[in-house]
Short mmCIF file of C-alpha atoms and ligand atoms in Angstrom, two decimals:
data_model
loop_
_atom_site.label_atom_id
_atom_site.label_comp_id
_atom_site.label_asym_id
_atom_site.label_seq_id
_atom_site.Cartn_x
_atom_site.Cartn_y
_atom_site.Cartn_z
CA UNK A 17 0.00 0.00 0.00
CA UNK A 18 1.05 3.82 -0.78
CA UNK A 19 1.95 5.64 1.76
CA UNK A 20 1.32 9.09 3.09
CA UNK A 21 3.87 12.09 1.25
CA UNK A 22 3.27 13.58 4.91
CA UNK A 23 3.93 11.82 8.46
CA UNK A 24 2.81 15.23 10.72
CA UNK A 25 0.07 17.71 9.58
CA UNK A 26 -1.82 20.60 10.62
CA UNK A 27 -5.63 20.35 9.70
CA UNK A 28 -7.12 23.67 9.89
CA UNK A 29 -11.15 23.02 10.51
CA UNK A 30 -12.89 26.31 9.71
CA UNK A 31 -16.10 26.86 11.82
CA UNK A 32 -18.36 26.77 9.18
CA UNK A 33 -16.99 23.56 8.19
CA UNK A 34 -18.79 22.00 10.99
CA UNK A 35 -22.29 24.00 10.07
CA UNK A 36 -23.25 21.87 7.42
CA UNK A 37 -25.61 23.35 4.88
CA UNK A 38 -27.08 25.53 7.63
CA UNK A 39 -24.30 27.26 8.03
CA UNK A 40 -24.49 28.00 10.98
CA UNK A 41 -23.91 26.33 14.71
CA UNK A 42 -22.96 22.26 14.56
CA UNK A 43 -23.91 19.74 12.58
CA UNK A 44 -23.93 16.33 14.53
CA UNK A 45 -24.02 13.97 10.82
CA UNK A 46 -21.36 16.70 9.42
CA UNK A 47 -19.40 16.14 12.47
CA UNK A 48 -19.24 12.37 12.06
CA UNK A 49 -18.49 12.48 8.55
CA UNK A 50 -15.33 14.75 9.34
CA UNK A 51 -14.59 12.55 11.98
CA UNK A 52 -15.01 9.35 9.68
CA UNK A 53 -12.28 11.30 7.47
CA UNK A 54 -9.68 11.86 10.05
CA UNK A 55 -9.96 8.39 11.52
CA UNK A 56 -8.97 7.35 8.27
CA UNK A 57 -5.89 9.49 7.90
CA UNK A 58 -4.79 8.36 11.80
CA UNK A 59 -5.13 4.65 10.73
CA UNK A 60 -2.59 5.10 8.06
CA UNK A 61 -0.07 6.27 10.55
CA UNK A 62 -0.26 10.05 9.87
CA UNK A 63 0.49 12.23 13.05
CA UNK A 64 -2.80 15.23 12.97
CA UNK A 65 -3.27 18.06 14.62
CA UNK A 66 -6.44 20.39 14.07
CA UNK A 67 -6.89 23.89 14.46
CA UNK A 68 -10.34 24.87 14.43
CA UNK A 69 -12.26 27.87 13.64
CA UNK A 70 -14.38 29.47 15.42
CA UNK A 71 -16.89 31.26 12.69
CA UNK A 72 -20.19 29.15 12.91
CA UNK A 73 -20.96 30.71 16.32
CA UNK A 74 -19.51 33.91 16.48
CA UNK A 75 -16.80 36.02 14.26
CA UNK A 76 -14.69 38.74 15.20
CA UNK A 77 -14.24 40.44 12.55
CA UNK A 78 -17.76 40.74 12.20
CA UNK A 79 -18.63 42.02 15.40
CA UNK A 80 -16.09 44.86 15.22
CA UNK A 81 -17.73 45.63 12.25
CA UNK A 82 -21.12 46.49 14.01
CA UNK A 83 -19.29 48.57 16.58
CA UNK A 84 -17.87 46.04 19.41
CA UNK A 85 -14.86 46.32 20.26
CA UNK A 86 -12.29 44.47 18.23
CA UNK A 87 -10.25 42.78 21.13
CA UNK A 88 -13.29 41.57 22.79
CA UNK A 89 -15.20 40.09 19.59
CA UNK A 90 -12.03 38.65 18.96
CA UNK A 91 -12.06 37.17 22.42
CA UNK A 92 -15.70 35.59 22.08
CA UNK A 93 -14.71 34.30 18.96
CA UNK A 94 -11.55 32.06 20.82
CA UNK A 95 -14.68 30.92 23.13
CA UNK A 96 -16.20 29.81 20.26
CA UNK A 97 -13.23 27.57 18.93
CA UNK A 98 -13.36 26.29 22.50
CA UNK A 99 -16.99 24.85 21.75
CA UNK A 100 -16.10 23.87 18.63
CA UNK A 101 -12.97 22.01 19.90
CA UNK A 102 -15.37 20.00 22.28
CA UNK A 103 -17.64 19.49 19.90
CA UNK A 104 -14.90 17.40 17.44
CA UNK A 105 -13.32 15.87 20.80
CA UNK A 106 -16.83 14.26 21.46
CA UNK A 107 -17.16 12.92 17.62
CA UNK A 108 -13.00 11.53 17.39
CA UNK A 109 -13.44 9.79 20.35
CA UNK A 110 -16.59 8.27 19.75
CA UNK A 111 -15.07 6.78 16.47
CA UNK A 112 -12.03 4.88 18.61
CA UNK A 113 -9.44 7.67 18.32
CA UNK A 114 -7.60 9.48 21.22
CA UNK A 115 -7.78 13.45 21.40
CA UNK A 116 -6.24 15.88 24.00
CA UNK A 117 -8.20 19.04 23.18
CA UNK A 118 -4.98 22.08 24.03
CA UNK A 119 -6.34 25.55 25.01
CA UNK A 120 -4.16 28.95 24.12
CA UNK A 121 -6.49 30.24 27.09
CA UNK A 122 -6.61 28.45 30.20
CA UNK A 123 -9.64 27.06 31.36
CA UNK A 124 -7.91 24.18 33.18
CA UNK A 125 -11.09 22.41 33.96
CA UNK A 126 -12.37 21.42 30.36
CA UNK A 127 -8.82 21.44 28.31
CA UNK A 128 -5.38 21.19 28.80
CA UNK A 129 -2.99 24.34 28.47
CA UNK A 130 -1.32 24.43 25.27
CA UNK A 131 2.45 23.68 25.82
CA UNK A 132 4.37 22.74 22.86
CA UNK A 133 6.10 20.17 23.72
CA UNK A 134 3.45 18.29 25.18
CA UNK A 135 1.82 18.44 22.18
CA UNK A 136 4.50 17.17 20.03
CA UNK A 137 4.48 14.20 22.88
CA UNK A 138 0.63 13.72 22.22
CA UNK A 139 1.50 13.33 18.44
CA UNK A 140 3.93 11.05 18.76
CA UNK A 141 2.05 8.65 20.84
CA UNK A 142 -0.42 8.50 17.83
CA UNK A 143 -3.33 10.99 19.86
CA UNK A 144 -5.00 13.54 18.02
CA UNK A 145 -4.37 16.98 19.07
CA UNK A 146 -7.04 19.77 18.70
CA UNK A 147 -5.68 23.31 19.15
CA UNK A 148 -8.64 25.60 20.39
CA UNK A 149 -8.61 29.38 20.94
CA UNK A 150 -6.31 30.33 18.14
CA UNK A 151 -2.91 31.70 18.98
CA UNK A 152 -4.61 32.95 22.41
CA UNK A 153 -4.31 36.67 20.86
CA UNK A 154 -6.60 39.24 19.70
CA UNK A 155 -6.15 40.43 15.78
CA UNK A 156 -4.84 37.44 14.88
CA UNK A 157 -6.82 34.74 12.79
CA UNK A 158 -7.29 31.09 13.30
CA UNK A 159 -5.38 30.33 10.19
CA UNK A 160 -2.48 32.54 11.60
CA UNK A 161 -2.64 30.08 14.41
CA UNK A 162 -2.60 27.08 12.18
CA UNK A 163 0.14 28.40 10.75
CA UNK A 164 1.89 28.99 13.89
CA UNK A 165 1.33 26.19 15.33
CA UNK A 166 2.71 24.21 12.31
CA UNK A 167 6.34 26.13 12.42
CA UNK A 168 5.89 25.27 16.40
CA UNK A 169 5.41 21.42 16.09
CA UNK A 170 7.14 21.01 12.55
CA UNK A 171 3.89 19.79 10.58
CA UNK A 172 4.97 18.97 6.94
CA UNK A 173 2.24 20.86 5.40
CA UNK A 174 -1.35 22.64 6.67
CA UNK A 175 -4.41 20.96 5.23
CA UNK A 176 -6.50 23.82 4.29
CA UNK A 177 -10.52 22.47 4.38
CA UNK A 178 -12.79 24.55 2.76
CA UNK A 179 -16.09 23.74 1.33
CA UNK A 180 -15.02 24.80 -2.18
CA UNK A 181 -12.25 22.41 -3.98
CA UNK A 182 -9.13 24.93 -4.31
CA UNK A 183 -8.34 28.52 -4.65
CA UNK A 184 -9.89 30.66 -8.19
CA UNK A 185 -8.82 33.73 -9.45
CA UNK A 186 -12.21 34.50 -8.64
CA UNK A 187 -15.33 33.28 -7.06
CA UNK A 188 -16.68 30.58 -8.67
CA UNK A 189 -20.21 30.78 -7.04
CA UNK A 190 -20.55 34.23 -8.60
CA UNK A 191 -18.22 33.89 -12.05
CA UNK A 192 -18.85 30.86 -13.79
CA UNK A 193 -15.14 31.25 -16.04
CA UNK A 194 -13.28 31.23 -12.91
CA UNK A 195 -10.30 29.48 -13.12
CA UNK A 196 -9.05 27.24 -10.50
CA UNK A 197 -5.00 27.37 -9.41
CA UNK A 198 -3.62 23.74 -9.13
CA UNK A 199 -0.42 25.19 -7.92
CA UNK A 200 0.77 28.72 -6.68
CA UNK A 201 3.38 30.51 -4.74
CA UNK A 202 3.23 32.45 -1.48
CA UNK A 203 3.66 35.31 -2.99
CA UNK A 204 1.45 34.99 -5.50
CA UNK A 205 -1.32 34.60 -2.83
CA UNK A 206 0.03 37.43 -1.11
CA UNK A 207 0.26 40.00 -4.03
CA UNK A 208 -3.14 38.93 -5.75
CA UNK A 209 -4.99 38.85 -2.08
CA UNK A 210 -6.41 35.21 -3.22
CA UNK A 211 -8.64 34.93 -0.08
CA UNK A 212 -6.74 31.53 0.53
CA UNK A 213 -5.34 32.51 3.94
CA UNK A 214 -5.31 36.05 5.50
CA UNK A 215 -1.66 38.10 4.97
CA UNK A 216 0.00 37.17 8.41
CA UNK A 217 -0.51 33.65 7.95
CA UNK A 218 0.61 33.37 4.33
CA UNK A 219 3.65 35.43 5.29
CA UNK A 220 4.12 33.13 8.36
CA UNK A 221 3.74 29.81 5.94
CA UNK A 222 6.43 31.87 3.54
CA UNK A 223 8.94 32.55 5.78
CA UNK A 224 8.98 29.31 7.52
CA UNK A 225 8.26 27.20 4.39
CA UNK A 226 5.28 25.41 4.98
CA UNK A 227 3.64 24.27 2.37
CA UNK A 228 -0.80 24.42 2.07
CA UNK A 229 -3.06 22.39 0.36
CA UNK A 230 -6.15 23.86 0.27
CA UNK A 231 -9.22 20.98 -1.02
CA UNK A 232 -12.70 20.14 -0.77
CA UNK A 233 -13.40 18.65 2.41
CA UNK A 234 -17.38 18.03 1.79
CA UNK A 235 -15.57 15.22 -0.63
CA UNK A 236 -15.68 12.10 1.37
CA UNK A 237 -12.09 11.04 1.32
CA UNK A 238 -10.48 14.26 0.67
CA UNK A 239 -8.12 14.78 3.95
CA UNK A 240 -6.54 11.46 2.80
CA UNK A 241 -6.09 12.42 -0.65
CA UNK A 242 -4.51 15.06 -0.04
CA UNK A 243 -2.22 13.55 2.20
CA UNK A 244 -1.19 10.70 -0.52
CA UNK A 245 -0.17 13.68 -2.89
CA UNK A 246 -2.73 13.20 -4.73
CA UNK A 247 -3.60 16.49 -7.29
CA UNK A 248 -6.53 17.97 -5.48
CA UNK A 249 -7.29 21.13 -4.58
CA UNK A 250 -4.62 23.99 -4.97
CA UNK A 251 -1.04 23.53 -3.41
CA UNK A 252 0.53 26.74 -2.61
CA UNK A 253 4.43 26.60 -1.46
CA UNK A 254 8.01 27.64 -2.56
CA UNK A 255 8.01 24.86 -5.44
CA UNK A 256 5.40 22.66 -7.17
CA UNK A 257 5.09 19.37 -5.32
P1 GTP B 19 1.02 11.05 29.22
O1 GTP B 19 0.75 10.52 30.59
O2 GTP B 19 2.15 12.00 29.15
O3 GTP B 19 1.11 9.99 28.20
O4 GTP B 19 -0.23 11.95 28.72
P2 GTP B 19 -1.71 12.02 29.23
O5 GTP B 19 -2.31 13.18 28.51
O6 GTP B 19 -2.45 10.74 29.12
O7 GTP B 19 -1.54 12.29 30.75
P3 GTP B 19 -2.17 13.24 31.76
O8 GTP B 19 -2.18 12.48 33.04
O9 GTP B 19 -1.49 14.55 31.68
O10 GTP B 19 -3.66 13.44 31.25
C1 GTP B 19 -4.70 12.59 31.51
C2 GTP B 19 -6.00 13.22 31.05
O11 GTP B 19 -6.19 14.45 31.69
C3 GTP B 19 -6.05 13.52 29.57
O12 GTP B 19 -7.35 13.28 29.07
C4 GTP B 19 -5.74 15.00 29.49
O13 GTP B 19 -6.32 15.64 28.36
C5 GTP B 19 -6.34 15.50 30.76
N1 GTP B 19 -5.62 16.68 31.25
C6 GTP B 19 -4.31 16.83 31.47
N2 GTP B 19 -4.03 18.08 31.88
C7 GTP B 19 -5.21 18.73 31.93
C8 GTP B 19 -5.60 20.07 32.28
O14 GTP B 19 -4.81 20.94 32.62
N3 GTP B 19 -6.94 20.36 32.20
C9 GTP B 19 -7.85 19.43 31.77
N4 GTP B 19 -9.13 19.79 31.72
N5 GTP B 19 -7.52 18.18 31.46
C10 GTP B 19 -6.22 17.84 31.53
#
């Protein structure tokens, strides 16, 4: 059997991932079918570690927009990776797998501080780790902290799931000639603003060379294709894989 290009990854879960078609809150069925997909990736050996979003109960961004302060809606929306974190803990472990959910903010009694090597322990003894409240910081996104937390733990690549099947030089809901990117450079997404990643991340995956994938995850199967190389999606990084 093939195996994976990649032996440690970051998985960055966007909130709305979890939503389903509603789009909002969780989705228990969309939940097990993520779940299903990660338990598949474990089984072939692969170390994972997820960051998760946070936008299918409450953004930031969007809340300083209507006039809250930025630092506090930035703060709610770390609570609501912490939700969504428990939420993903409760479906991996129902399907066999071992997860130590790691908090930027402590709240001791439902997960365990993030300390980095810890979590590079957890990996190593084949557990799932689930990163919750971003990088702990206001103004900084949850892909920043996926990004981060990949340079911190050495994850071969970040696993970009979206609910669209790579990045387009435009949207493709709205523009039905957009054309889809199989491969791109940092920069690229940088100078073009390609909506893949937010600018402190992307810089963050440039200077420290860590490669993205970003891919459909609503495709059954997807987290492990993209793991076995396989040409999904849009690869951004220094060279073409
Ligand atoms: P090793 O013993 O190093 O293999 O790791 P372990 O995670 O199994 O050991 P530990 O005794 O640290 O943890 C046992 C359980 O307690 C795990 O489910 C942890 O997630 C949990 N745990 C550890 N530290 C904390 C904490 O600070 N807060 C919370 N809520 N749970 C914790």
């Amino acid at each position: 059997m093939q195996s994976p290009r990649y032996k440690r990854v970051v998985l960055k879960l966007s909130g709305e991932a979890l939503a389903g078609s509603s789009g909002y809150g969780i989705d228990p069925r969309t939940l097990v079918s993520i779940a299903g997909q990660i338990v598949e990736v474990v089984a072939r050996g692969v170390e994972v570690a997820i960051v998760v979003g946070g936008g299918n109960i409450w953004r930031g961004v969007a809340g300083s927009a209507q006039g809250m302060d930025r630092a506090t809606a930035d703060y709610m929306g770390m609570l609501a990776t912490e939700i969504n974190a428990l939420a993903l803990q409760d479906a991996l472990e129902k399907q066999g797998l071992e997860i130590r959910v790691m908090t930027a903010i402590e709240m001791k009694e439902i997960a365990e501080p993030y300390i980095r090597r810890r979590a590079i322990r957890h990996l190593e003894k084949g557990r799932v780790v689930i990163f919750a409240a971003g990088t702990g910081n206001p103004y900084f996104s949850t892909d920043t902290a996926a990004a981060l937390r990949s340079a911190e733990i050495e994850a071969e690549v970040i696993l970009m799931a979206k609910k669209v099947d790579g990045v387009y030089d435009s949207d493709p809901l709205k523009n039905p000639d957009a054309k889809k990117f199989s491969y791109l450079q940092y920069i690229d997404v940088l100078n073009q603003g390609l909506g893949v990643m937010d600018s402190t991340a992307a810089s963050l995956c440039m200077d420290n060379k860590i490669p993205i994938i970003v891919f459909n995850l609503m495709e059954d199967g997807n987290i492990l294709r993209a793991l076995m190389g396989d040409n999904i999606g849009t690869y951004v990084g220094e060279v073409r894989q």
